[in-house]
PDB file of C-alpha atoms and ligand atoms in Angstrom:
ATOM      1  CA  UNK A   1     -11.247 -23.758  -2.030  1.00 64.00           C
ATOM      2  CA  UNK A   2     -12.681 -25.244   1.135  1.00 72.00           C
ATOM      3  CA  UNK A   3     -16.151 -25.056  -0.456  1.00 80.00           C
ATOM      4  CA  UNK A   4     -15.809 -21.367  -1.395  1.00 85.00           C
ATOM      5  CA  UNK A   5     -16.086 -20.180  -5.006  1.00 86.00           C
ATOM      6  CA  UNK A   6     -13.315 -17.510  -5.443  1.00 86.00           C
ATOM      7  CA  UNK A   7     -14.809 -14.155  -6.458  1.00 86.00           C
ATOM      8  CA  UNK A   8     -12.801 -12.364  -9.108  1.00 84.00           C
ATOM      9  CA  UNK A   9     -14.365  -8.980  -8.377  1.00 83.00           C
ATOM     10  CA  UNK A  10     -12.907  -9.166  -4.838  1.00 88.00           C
ATOM     11  CA  UNK A  11      -9.461 -10.147  -6.143  1.00 84.00           C
ATOM     12  CA  UNK A  12      -9.622 -13.512  -4.396  1.00 91.00           C
ATOM     13  CA  UNK A  13      -6.431 -15.536  -4.833  1.00 95.00           C
ATOM     14  CA  UNK A  14      -6.037 -17.465  -1.611  1.00 96.00           C
ATOM     15  CA  UNK A  15      -2.665 -18.388  -0.160  1.00 97.00           C
ATOM     16  CA  UNK A  16      -2.530 -22.185  -0.261  1.00 96.00           C
ATOM     17  CA  UNK A  17       1.172 -23.018   0.205  1.00 98.00           C
ATOM     18  CA  UNK A  18       2.118 -23.482   3.893  1.00 98.00           C
ATOM     19  CA  UNK A  19       5.777 -22.741   3.137  1.00 98.00           C
ATOM     20  CA  UNK A  20       4.981 -19.187   1.992  1.00 98.00           C
ATOM     21  CA  UNK A  21       2.406 -18.692   4.754  1.00 98.00           C
ATOM     22  CA  UNK A  22       5.144 -19.525   7.315  1.00 98.00           C
ATOM     23  CA  UNK A  23       7.727 -17.285   5.599  1.00 98.00           C
ATOM     24  CA  UNK A  24       5.349 -14.324   5.481  1.00 98.00           C
ATOM     25  CA  UNK A  25       4.277 -14.751   9.124  1.00 98.00           C
ATOM     26  CA  UNK A  26       7.945 -15.127  10.186  1.00 98.00           C
ATOM     27  CA  UNK A  27       8.748 -11.897   8.341  1.00 98.00           C
ATOM     28  CA  UNK A  28       5.923 -10.113  10.184  1.00 98.00           C
ATOM     29  CA  UNK A  29       7.035 -11.661  13.495  1.00 98.00           C
ATOM     30  CA  UNK A  30       3.825 -10.905  15.412  1.00 98.00           C
ATOM     31  CA  UNK A  31       4.170 -10.737  19.210  1.00 97.00           C
ATOM     32  CA  UNK A  32       1.522 -11.193  21.897  1.00 97.00           C
ATOM     33  CA  UNK A  33      -0.413  -7.987  22.617  1.00 94.00           C
ATOM     34  CA  UNK A  34       0.468  -6.197  19.374  1.00 98.00           C
ATOM     35  CA  UNK A  35      -2.316  -4.425  17.502  1.00 98.00           C
ATOM     36  CA  UNK A  36      -2.553  -6.500  14.300  1.00 98.00           C
ATOM     37  CA  UNK A  37      -4.957  -5.662  11.469  1.00 98.00           C
ATOM     38  CA  UNK A  38      -5.429  -7.946   8.517  1.00 98.00           C
ATOM     39  CA  UNK A  39      -7.007  -6.649   5.337  1.00 98.00           C
ATOM     40  CA  UNK A  40      -9.017  -9.343   3.569  1.00 98.00           C
ATOM     41  CA  UNK A  41      -8.506 -12.366   5.855  1.00 98.00           C
ATOM     42  CA  UNK A  42     -10.399 -14.453   3.284  1.00 97.00           C
ATOM     43  CA  UNK A  43     -10.252 -18.156   4.220  1.00 97.00           C
ATOM     44  CA  UNK A  44      -7.881 -17.394   7.126  1.00 98.00           C
ATOM     45  CA  UNK A  45      -4.557 -18.692   5.750  1.00 98.00           C
ATOM     46  CA  UNK A  46      -2.643 -15.836   7.422  1.00 98.00           C
ATOM     47  CA  UNK A  47      -5.216 -15.093  10.100  1.00 98.00           C
ATOM     48  CA  UNK A  48      -4.752 -18.503  11.783  1.00 98.00           C
ATOM     49  CA  UNK A  49      -0.982 -18.243  12.404  1.00 98.00           C
ATOM     50  CA  UNK A  50      -1.252 -14.530  13.216  1.00 98.00           C
ATOM     51  CA  UNK A  51      -3.826 -15.287  15.963  1.00 98.00           C
ATOM     52  CA  UNK A  52      -1.726 -18.239  17.142  1.00 97.00           C
ATOM     53  CA  UNK A  53       1.235 -15.940  17.646  1.00 97.00           C
ATOM     54  CA  UNK A  54      -0.299 -12.674  18.876  1.00 96.00           C
ATOM     55  CA  UNK A  55      -3.677 -13.706  20.325  1.00 97.00           C
ATOM     56  CA  UNK A  56      -5.964 -11.190  18.578  1.00 98.00           C
ATOM     57  CA  UNK A  57      -6.377  -9.735  15.083  1.00 98.00           C
ATOM     58  CA  UNK A  58      -8.691  -7.094  13.580  1.00 98.00           C
ATOM     59  CA  UNK A  59      -9.921  -8.375  10.180  1.00 98.00           C
ATOM     60  CA  UNK A  60     -11.411  -6.061   7.508  1.00 98.00           C
ATOM     61  CA  UNK A  61     -13.251  -8.282   4.993  1.00 98.00           C
ATOM     62  CA  UNK A  62     -15.682  -7.128   2.326  1.00 97.00           C
ATOM     63  CA  UNK A  63     -17.082 -10.560   1.396  1.00 97.00           C
ATOM     64  CA  UNK A  64     -20.012 -11.403   3.709  1.00 96.00           C
ATOM     65  CA  UNK A  65     -19.796 -15.156   3.013  1.00 95.00           C
ATOM     66  CA  UNK A  66     -16.154 -15.234   4.016  1.00 97.00           C
ATOM     67  CA  UNK A  67     -16.872 -13.064   7.040  1.00 97.00           C
ATOM     68  CA  UNK A  68     -19.544 -15.543   8.138  1.00 97.00           C
ATOM     69  CA  UNK A  69     -17.067 -18.414   7.831  1.00 97.00           C
ATOM     70  CA  UNK A  70     -14.436 -16.534   9.802  1.00 97.00           C
ATOM     71  CA  UNK A  71     -16.973 -15.682  12.519  1.00 97.00           C
ATOM     72  CA  UNK A  72     -17.688 -19.415  12.759  1.00 97.00           C
ATOM     73  CA  UNK A  73     -14.055 -20.352  13.135  1.00 97.00           C
ATOM     74  CA  UNK A  74     -12.719 -17.663  15.477  1.00 98.00           C
ATOM     75  CA  UNK A  75     -14.111 -16.240  18.688  1.00 98.00           C
ATOM     76  CA  UNK A  76     -14.594 -12.461  19.010  1.00 97.00           C
ATOM     77  CA  UNK A  77     -11.679 -12.510  21.491  1.00 98.00           C
ATOM     78  CA  UNK A  78      -9.464 -13.854  18.700  1.00 98.00           C
ATOM     79  CA  UNK A  79     -10.828 -11.972  15.700  1.00 98.00           C
ATOM     80  CA  UNK A  80     -12.639  -8.624  15.674  1.00 98.00           C
ATOM     81  CA  UNK A  81     -14.400  -8.735  12.319  1.00 98.00           C
ATOM     82  CA  UNK A  82     -15.139  -5.537  10.398  1.00 98.00           C
ATOM     83  CA  UNK A  83     -17.293  -6.405   7.445  1.00 98.00           C
ATOM     84  CA  UNK A  84     -16.364  -3.402   5.382  1.00 98.00           C
ATOM     85  CA  UNK A  85     -14.599  -2.065   2.283  1.00 98.00           C
ATOM     86  CA  UNK A  86     -10.964  -1.434   3.243  1.00 98.00           C
ATOM     87  CA  UNK A  87     -10.859   1.405   0.680  1.00 97.00           C
ATOM     88  CA  UNK A  88     -13.175   3.548   2.799  1.00 98.00           C
ATOM     89  CA  UNK A  89     -12.613   1.922   6.210  1.00 98.00           C
ATOM     90  CA  UNK A  90     -11.431   4.333   8.927  1.00 98.00           C
ATOM     91  CA  UNK A  91      -8.298   2.566  10.287  1.00 98.00           C
ATOM     92  CA  UNK A  92      -7.994   5.268  12.964  1.00 97.00           C
ATOM     93  CA  UNK A  93     -10.914   3.576  14.776  1.00 97.00           C
ATOM     94  CA  UNK A  94      -8.685   0.580  15.502  1.00 98.00           C
ATOM     95  CA  UNK A  95      -6.388   2.478  17.849  1.00 96.00           C
ATOM     96  CA  UNK A  96      -2.700   3.230  17.878  1.00 96.00           C
ATOM     97  CA  UNK A  97       0.450   1.296  16.908  1.00 98.00           C
ATOM     98  CA  UNK A  98      -1.218  -0.663  14.153  1.00 98.00           C
ATOM     99  CA  UNK A  99       0.637  -3.484  12.442  1.00 98.00           C
ATOM    100  CA  UNK A 100      -1.229  -3.825   9.130  1.00 98.00           C
ATOM    101  CA  UNK A 101      -0.978  -7.027   7.120  1.00 98.00           C
ATOM    102  CA  UNK A 102      -2.637  -8.106   3.905  1.00 97.00           C
ATOM    103  CA  UNK A 103      -2.494 -10.302   0.896  1.00 96.00           C
ATOM    104  CA  UNK A 104      -4.219  -7.474  -0.903  1.00 94.00           C
ATOM    105  CA  UNK A 105      -6.855  -7.718  -3.607  1.00 91.00           C
ATOM    106  CA  UNK A 106      -4.700  -6.839  -6.601  1.00 89.00           C
ATOM    107  CA  UNK A 107      -7.448  -4.994  -8.485  1.00 89.00           C
ATOM    108  CA  UNK A 108      -7.453  -2.195  -5.872  1.00 93.00           C
ATOM    109  CA  UNK A 109      -3.829  -2.277  -4.687  1.00 93.00           C
ATOM    110  CA  UNK A 110      -2.786   1.313  -5.588  1.00 93.00           C
ATOM    111  CA  UNK A 111      -5.891   3.085  -4.198  1.00 95.00           C
ATOM    112  CA  UNK A 112      -5.711   0.944  -1.090  1.00 96.00           C
ATOM    113  CA  UNK A 113      -2.056   1.901  -0.546  1.00 96.00           C
ATOM    114  CA  UNK A 114      -2.931   5.579  -0.982  1.00 94.00           C
ATOM    115  CA  UNK A 115      -5.746   5.132   1.548  1.00 96.00           C
ATOM    116  CA  UNK A 116      -3.491   3.368   4.083  1.00 97.00           C
ATOM    117  CA  UNK A 117      -0.728   5.987   3.652  1.00 96.00           C
ATOM    118  CA  UNK A 118      -3.069   8.527   5.331  1.00 94.00           C
ATOM    119  CA  UNK A 119      -2.746   6.564   8.583  1.00 96.00           C
ATOM    120  CA  UNK A 120       1.103   6.527   8.696  1.00 95.00           C
ATOM    121  CA  UNK A 121       1.101   8.200  12.094  1.00 94.00           C
ATOM    122  CA  UNK A 122      -0.883   5.351  13.667  1.00 97.00           C
ATOM    123  CA  UNK A 123       0.987   2.610  11.832  1.00 98.00           C
ATOM    124  CA  UNK A 124       4.030   0.734  13.179  1.00 98.00           C
ATOM    125  CA  UNK A 125       4.460  -1.171   9.936  1.00 98.00           C
ATOM    126  CA  UNK A 126       2.637  -2.537   6.931  1.00 98.00           C
ATOM    127  CA  UNK A 127       3.291  -5.925   5.320  1.00 98.00           C
ATOM    128  CA  UNK A 128       1.517  -6.287   2.024  1.00 98.00           C
ATOM    129  CA  UNK A 129       1.521  -8.816  -0.783  1.00 98.00           C
ATOM    130  CA  UNK A 130       1.000  -7.297  -4.209  1.00 97.00           C
ATOM    131  CA  UNK A 131       1.838  -7.947  -7.852  1.00 97.00           C
ATOM    132  CA  UNK A 132       5.612  -8.035  -8.132  1.00 97.00           C
ATOM    133  CA  UNK A 133       5.486  -5.181 -10.650  1.00 97.00           C
ATOM    134  CA  UNK A 134       3.637  -2.937  -8.191  1.00 97.00           C
ATOM    135  CA  UNK A 135       6.270  -3.666  -5.538  1.00 98.00           C
ATOM    136  CA  UNK A 136       8.903  -2.673  -8.120  1.00 98.00           C
ATOM    137  CA  UNK A 137       7.117   0.672  -8.487  1.00 98.00           C
ATOM    138  CA  UNK A 138       6.949   1.124  -4.700  1.00 98.00           C
ATOM    139  CA  UNK A 139      10.691   0.560  -4.256  1.00 98.00           C
ATOM    140  CA  UNK A 140      11.935   2.268  -7.485  1.00 98.00           C
ATOM    141  CA  UNK A 141      14.742   4.785  -7.710  1.00 97.00           C
ATOM    142  CA  UNK A 142      14.488   8.107  -9.609  1.00 96.00           C
ATOM    143  CA  UNK A 143      15.334   7.900 -13.283  1.00 95.00           C
ATOM    144  CA  UNK A 144      13.961   4.377 -13.725  1.00 96.00           C
ATOM    145  CA  UNK A 145      10.887   3.330 -15.650  1.00 95.00           C
ATOM    146  CA  UNK A 146       9.183   2.049 -12.476  1.00 97.00           C
ATOM    147  CA  UNK A 147       9.590   5.362 -10.653  1.00 97.00           C
ATOM    148  CA  UNK A 148       6.306   7.270 -10.557  1.00 96.00           C
ATOM    149  CA  UNK A 149       3.404   8.691  -8.582  1.00 96.00           C
ATOM    150  CA  UNK A 150       3.033   5.586  -6.412  1.00 97.00           C
ATOM    151  CA  UNK A 151       6.772   5.616  -5.573  1.00 98.00           C
ATOM    152  CA  UNK A 152       6.838   9.273  -4.522  1.00 98.00           C
ATOM    153  CA  UNK A 153       3.535   9.253  -2.623  1.00 97.00           C
ATOM    154  CA  UNK A 154       4.683   6.276  -0.570  1.00 98.00           C
ATOM    155  CA  UNK A 155       8.361   7.107  -0.152  1.00 98.00           C
ATOM    156  CA  UNK A 156       7.604  10.525   1.401  1.00 97.00           C
ATOM    157  CA  UNK A 157       6.017   8.653   4.284  1.00 97.00           C
ATOM    158  CA  UNK A 158       7.545   5.152   4.386  1.00 98.00           C
ATOM    159  CA  UNK A 159      10.759   3.263   3.903  1.00 98.00           C
ATOM    160  CA  UNK A 160       9.746   0.531   1.487  1.00 98.00           C
ATOM    161  CA  UNK A 161      11.530  -2.816   1.158  1.00 98.00           C
ATOM    162  CA  UNK A 162      10.761  -5.895  -0.884  1.00 98.00           C
ATOM    163  CA  UNK A 163      11.044  -8.984   1.337  1.00 98.00           C
ATOM    164  CA  UNK A 164      10.284 -11.910  -1.011  1.00 98.00           C
ATOM    165  CA  UNK A 165       8.818 -12.990  -4.331  1.00 98.00           C
ATOM    166  CA  UNK A 166       5.916 -15.438  -4.222  1.00 98.00           C
ATOM    167  CA  UNK A 167       5.164 -17.523  -7.330  1.00 98.00           C
ATOM    168  CA  UNK A 168       1.673 -18.066  -8.793  1.00 98.00           C
ATOM    169  CA  UNK A 169       1.609 -21.699  -7.633  1.00 98.00           C
ATOM    170  CA  UNK A 170       1.433 -20.572  -3.974  1.00 98.00           C
ATOM    171  CA  UNK A 171      -2.181 -19.404  -4.529  1.00 97.00           C
ATOM    172  CA  UNK A 172      -5.483 -20.927  -5.354  1.00 95.00           C
ATOM    173  CA  UNK A 173      -6.689 -19.969  -7.870  1.00 94.00           C
ATOM    174  CA  UNK A 174      -3.165 -19.202  -9.254  1.00 96.00           C
ATOM    175  CA  UNK A 175      -2.818 -15.611 -10.565  1.00 94.00           C
ATOM    176  CA  UNK A 176      -1.043 -15.110 -13.905  1.00 93.00           C
ATOM    177  CA  UNK A 177       1.823 -13.120 -12.467  1.00 95.00           C
ATOM    178  CA  UNK A 178       4.413 -13.276  -9.686  1.00 97.00           C
ATOM    179  CA  UNK A 179       3.591 -11.579  -6.411  1.00 98.00           C
ATOM    180  CA  UNK A 180       5.916  -9.999  -3.846  1.00 98.00           C
ATOM    181  CA  UNK A 181       5.725  -9.061  -0.175  1.00 98.00           C
ATOM    182  CA  UNK A 182       6.780  -5.537   0.812  1.00 98.00           C
ATOM    183  CA  UNK A 183       7.399  -3.987   4.208  1.00 98.00           C
ATOM    184  CA  UNK A 184       6.541  -0.323   4.671  1.00 98.00           C
ATOM    185  CA  UNK A 185       7.919   1.361   7.784  1.00 98.00           C
ATOM    186  CA  UNK A 186       6.778   4.928   8.546  1.00 98.00           C
ATOM    187  CA  UNK A 187       9.645   7.455   8.399  1.00 97.00           C
ATOM    188  CA  UNK A 188       8.508   9.012  11.705  1.00 93.00           C
ATOM    189  CA  UNK A 189      10.754  11.938  12.659  1.00 93.00           C
ATOM    190  CA  UNK A 190      12.567  11.615   9.282  1.00 94.00           C
ATOM    191  CA  UNK A 191       9.328  12.205   7.394  1.00 95.00           C
ATOM    192  CA  UNK A 192       9.710  15.412   5.326  1.00 95.00           C
ATOM    193  CA  UNK A 193       7.400  18.271   6.318  1.00 96.00           C
ATOM    194  CA  UNK A 194       4.850  18.904   3.601  1.00 96.00           C
ATOM    195  CA  UNK A 195       3.093  22.237   4.001  1.00 96.00           C
ATOM    196  CA  UNK A 196       0.007  21.407   1.889  1.00 96.00           C
ATOM    197  CA  UNK A 197      -0.650  17.691   1.356  1.00 95.00           C
ATOM    198  CA  UNK A 198      -3.327  18.249  -1.291  1.00 95.00           C
ATOM    199  CA  UNK A 199      -1.093  20.554  -3.325  1.00 96.00           C
ATOM    200  CA  UNK A 200       1.798  18.044  -3.006  1.00 97.00           C
ATOM    201  CA  UNK A 201      -0.459  15.218  -4.297  1.00 95.00           C
ATOM    202  CA  UNK A 202      -1.632  17.385  -7.241  1.00 96.00           C
ATOM    203  CA  UNK A 203       1.921  18.336  -8.132  1.00 97.00           C
ATOM    204  CA  UNK A 204       3.125  14.713  -8.129  1.00 97.00           C
ATOM    205  CA  UNK A 205       0.111  13.527 -10.143  1.00 95.00           C
ATOM    206  CA  UNK A 206       0.699  16.295 -12.715  1.00 96.00           C
ATOM    207  CA  UNK A 207       4.452  15.560 -12.977  1.00 96.00           C
ATOM    208  CA  UNK A 208       3.753  11.948 -13.858  1.00 95.00           C
ATOM    209  CA  UNK A 209       0.456  12.482 -15.737  1.00 92.00           C
ATOM    210  CA  UNK A 210       2.235  12.402 -19.087  1.00 84.00           C
ATOM    211  CA  UNK A 211       5.676  10.963 -18.524  1.00 80.00           C
ATOM    212  CA  UNK A 212       7.082  12.167 -21.861  1.00 84.00           C
ATOM    213  CA  UNK A 213       6.438  15.831 -21.051  1.00 91.00           C
ATOM    214  CA  UNK A 214       9.035  18.144 -19.582  1.00 94.00           C
ATOM    215  CA  UNK A 215       8.201  19.569 -16.161  1.00 95.00           C
ATOM    216  CA  UNK A 216       7.734  22.972 -17.758  1.00 94.00           C
ATOM    217  CA  UNK A 217       4.783  21.550 -19.728  1.00 94.00           C
ATOM    218  CA  UNK A 218       3.516  18.964 -17.288  1.00 95.00           C
ATOM    219  CA  UNK A 219       3.298  21.508 -14.469  1.00 95.00           C
ATOM    220  CA  UNK A 220       2.036  24.395 -16.572  1.00 93.00           C
ATOM    221  CA  UNK A 221      -1.203  24.644 -14.584  1.00 92.00           C
ATOM    222  CA  UNK A 222       0.575  24.651 -11.223  1.00 93.00           C
ATOM    223  CA  UNK A 223       3.764  26.671 -11.532  1.00 91.00           C
ATOM    224  CA  UNK A 224       5.856  28.747 -13.922  1.00 89.00           C
ATOM    225  CA  UNK A 225       9.426  28.057 -15.014  1.00 90.00           C
ATOM    226  CA  UNK A 226      10.862  30.718 -12.643  1.00 91.00           C
ATOM    227  CA  UNK A 227       9.339  28.833  -9.685  1.00 91.00           C
ATOM    228  CA  UNK A 228      10.999  25.654 -10.893  1.00 94.00           C
ATOM    229  CA  UNK A 229      14.308  27.510 -11.181  1.00 93.00           C
ATOM    230  CA  UNK A 230      13.830  28.941  -7.668  1.00 93.00           C
ATOM    231  CA  UNK A 231      13.408  25.379  -6.373  1.00 93.00           C
ATOM    232  CA  UNK A 232      16.635  24.369  -8.148  1.00 94.00           C
ATOM    233  CA  UNK A 233      14.764  22.256 -10.729  1.00 95.00           C
ATOM    234  CA  UNK A 234      15.517  22.274 -14.444  1.00 95.00           C
ATOM    235  CA  UNK A 235      12.207  22.993 -16.275  1.00 95.00           C
ATOM    236  CA  UNK A 236      13.318  20.862 -19.236  1.00 95.00           C
ATOM    237  CA  UNK A 237      13.744  17.796 -17.013  1.00 95.00           C
ATOM    238  CA  UNK A 238      11.096  15.067 -16.747  1.00 95.00           C
ATOM    239  CA  UNK A 239       9.244  14.196 -13.546  1.00 94.00           C
ATOM    240  CA  UNK A 240      10.864  10.823 -13.284  1.00 95.00           C
ATOM    241  CA  UNK A 241      14.280  12.431 -12.714  1.00 96.00           C
ATOM    242  CA  UNK A 242      13.199  14.304  -9.531  1.00 96.00           C
ATOM    243  CA  UNK A 243      13.928  12.805  -6.110  1.00 97.00           C
ATOM    244  CA  UNK A 244      11.115  12.821  -3.539  1.00 97.00           C
ATOM    245  CA  UNK A 245      12.985  15.677  -1.771  1.00 96.00           C
ATOM    246  CA  UNK A 246      12.763  17.786  -4.970  1.00 97.00           C
ATOM    247  CA  UNK A 247       9.006  17.317  -5.083  1.00 97.00           C
ATOM    248  CA  UNK A 248       8.724  18.297  -1.405  1.00 97.00           C
ATOM    249  CA  UNK A 249      10.863  21.400  -1.916  1.00 96.00           C
ATOM    250  CA  UNK A 250       8.878  22.531  -4.956  1.00 96.00           C
ATOM    251  CA  UNK A 251       5.449  21.871  -3.337  1.00 97.00           C
ATOM    252  CA  UNK A 252       6.503  23.772  -0.180  1.00 96.00           C
ATOM    253  CA  UNK A 253       7.731  26.669  -2.257  1.00 95.00           C
ATOM    254  CA  UNK A 254       4.416  26.784  -4.088  1.00 94.00           C
ATOM    255  CA  UNK A 255       2.453  26.499  -0.831  1.00 93.00           C
ATOM    256  CA  UNK A 256       4.394  29.407   0.602  1.00 88.00           C
ATOM    257  CA  UNK A 257       3.951  31.496  -2.540  1.00 69.00           C
ATOM    258  CA  UNK A 258       0.213  30.893  -2.761  1.00 57.00           C
ATOM    259  CA  UNK A 259      -1.349  30.167  -6.163  1.00 47.00           C
ATOM    260  CA  UNK A 260       1.104  30.480  -9.030  1.00 47.00           C
ATOM    261  CA  UNK A 261      -0.869  30.949 -12.258  1.00 43.00           C
ATOM    262  CA  UNK A 262       2.135  29.919 -14.353  1.00 40.00           C
TER     263      UNK A 262
HETATM  264  N1  SAM B   1      -5.760 -13.279   3.148  1.00 83.01           N
HETATM  265  C1  SAM B   1      -6.293 -14.337   2.369  1.00 83.01           C
HETATM  266  C2  SAM B   1      -5.145 -15.220   1.865  1.00 83.01           C
HETATM  267  O1  SAM B   1      -3.990 -14.774   1.947  1.00 83.01           O
HETATM  268  O2  SAM B   1      -5.417 -16.322   1.425  1.00 83.01           O
HETATM  269  C3  SAM B   1      -7.104 -13.808   1.156  1.00 83.01           C
HETATM  270  C4  SAM B   1      -6.349 -12.936   0.170  1.00 83.01           C
HETATM  271  S1  SAM B   1      -7.291 -12.458  -1.264  1.00 83.01           S
HETATM  272  C5  SAM B   1      -5.958 -11.983  -2.356  1.00 83.01           C
HETATM  273  C6  SAM B   1      -7.941 -10.881  -0.913  1.00 83.01           C
HETATM  274  C7  SAM B   1      -8.981 -10.778   0.210  1.00 83.01           C
HETATM  275  O3  SAM B   1      -9.444  -9.449   0.345  1.00 83.01           O
HETATM  276  C8  SAM B   1     -10.232 -11.620  -0.023  1.00 83.01           C
HETATM  277  O4  SAM B   1     -10.614 -12.247   1.135  1.00 83.01           O
HETATM  278  C9  SAM B   1     -11.267 -10.581  -0.469  1.00 83.01           C
HETATM  279  O5  SAM B   1     -12.598 -10.945  -0.225  1.00 83.01           O
HETATM  280  C10 SAM B   1     -10.833  -9.391   0.371  1.00 83.01           C
HETATM  281  N2  SAM B   1     -11.237  -8.101  -0.238  1.00 83.01           N
HETATM  282  C11 SAM B   1     -11.297  -7.753  -1.549  1.00 83.01           C
HETATM  283  N3  SAM B   1     -11.611  -6.465  -1.706  1.00 83.01           N
HETATM  284  C12 SAM B   1     -11.723  -5.951  -0.431  1.00 83.01           C
HETATM  285  C13 SAM B   1     -11.986  -4.678   0.073  1.00 83.01           C
HETATM  286  N4  SAM B   1     -12.256  -3.632  -0.735  1.00 83.01           N
HETATM  287  N5  SAM B   1     -12.059  -4.516   1.404  1.00 83.01           N
HETATM  288  C14 SAM B   1     -11.780  -5.555   2.255  1.00 83.01           C
HETATM  289  N6  SAM B   1     -11.482  -6.782   1.841  1.00 83.01           N
HETATM  290  C15 SAM B   1     -11.460  -6.982   0.491  1.00 83.01           C
END
């Protein structure tokens, strides 16, 4: 790979097929002057056409060797390099109206999405490549096997759409599984009001912690059956049957009621 030994610990599968690079960049449709941020620019497969189209990109790259190569290829006016771990990077420092792009390291995809979701108010959109099965979880409907914590935590903040599937042969080295590109667009004014974000996150995690359990049992620590009834939720149902709006209603009821010992 252009003299670079791919590092598995950094989830390095570089895009090598110009057809898919062009399709992804066309889907992003970067325009001059937009505030683009690429997570893990790597060897620059996406960075190059992004800069060609919009002039400047922020790149957050953890691998110092790759960062050094990128600094040699692009001027600071083209690429602002942040040699950092995207999982802890403060994206708020990059300003407003962020368009975030990334062929993400698959080993950290879920925690990275949770981290990025915190910045939904500064983000215009997110285009991410992930394992196809993770994109299936992000776009799932209630009552399906793919519907879970990731679905609910993202869909309360973003509209999520799968744009394309990318086969293993488009990468070097080739991963074992198909990938897919998703677009996440913040809900903005349509975003449901969540009174206590930490409580909401705990509730969703508990509801999906043991998928086989009824909500009465899964949520035992957080709320009692009468609270579920008050929120219009059947205590004998399973978490996967609740819509995101049900989780929001229940969490807001609990937040308003204070601690409910169950
Ligand atoms: N964008 C390039 C492409 O499409 O060919 C590289 C994609 S590769 C799947 C993932 C990139 O993310 C690598 O460059 C890797 O070094 C970088 N990376 C991995 N973990 C990271 C982290 N925690 N923070 C920032 N970058 C990371």
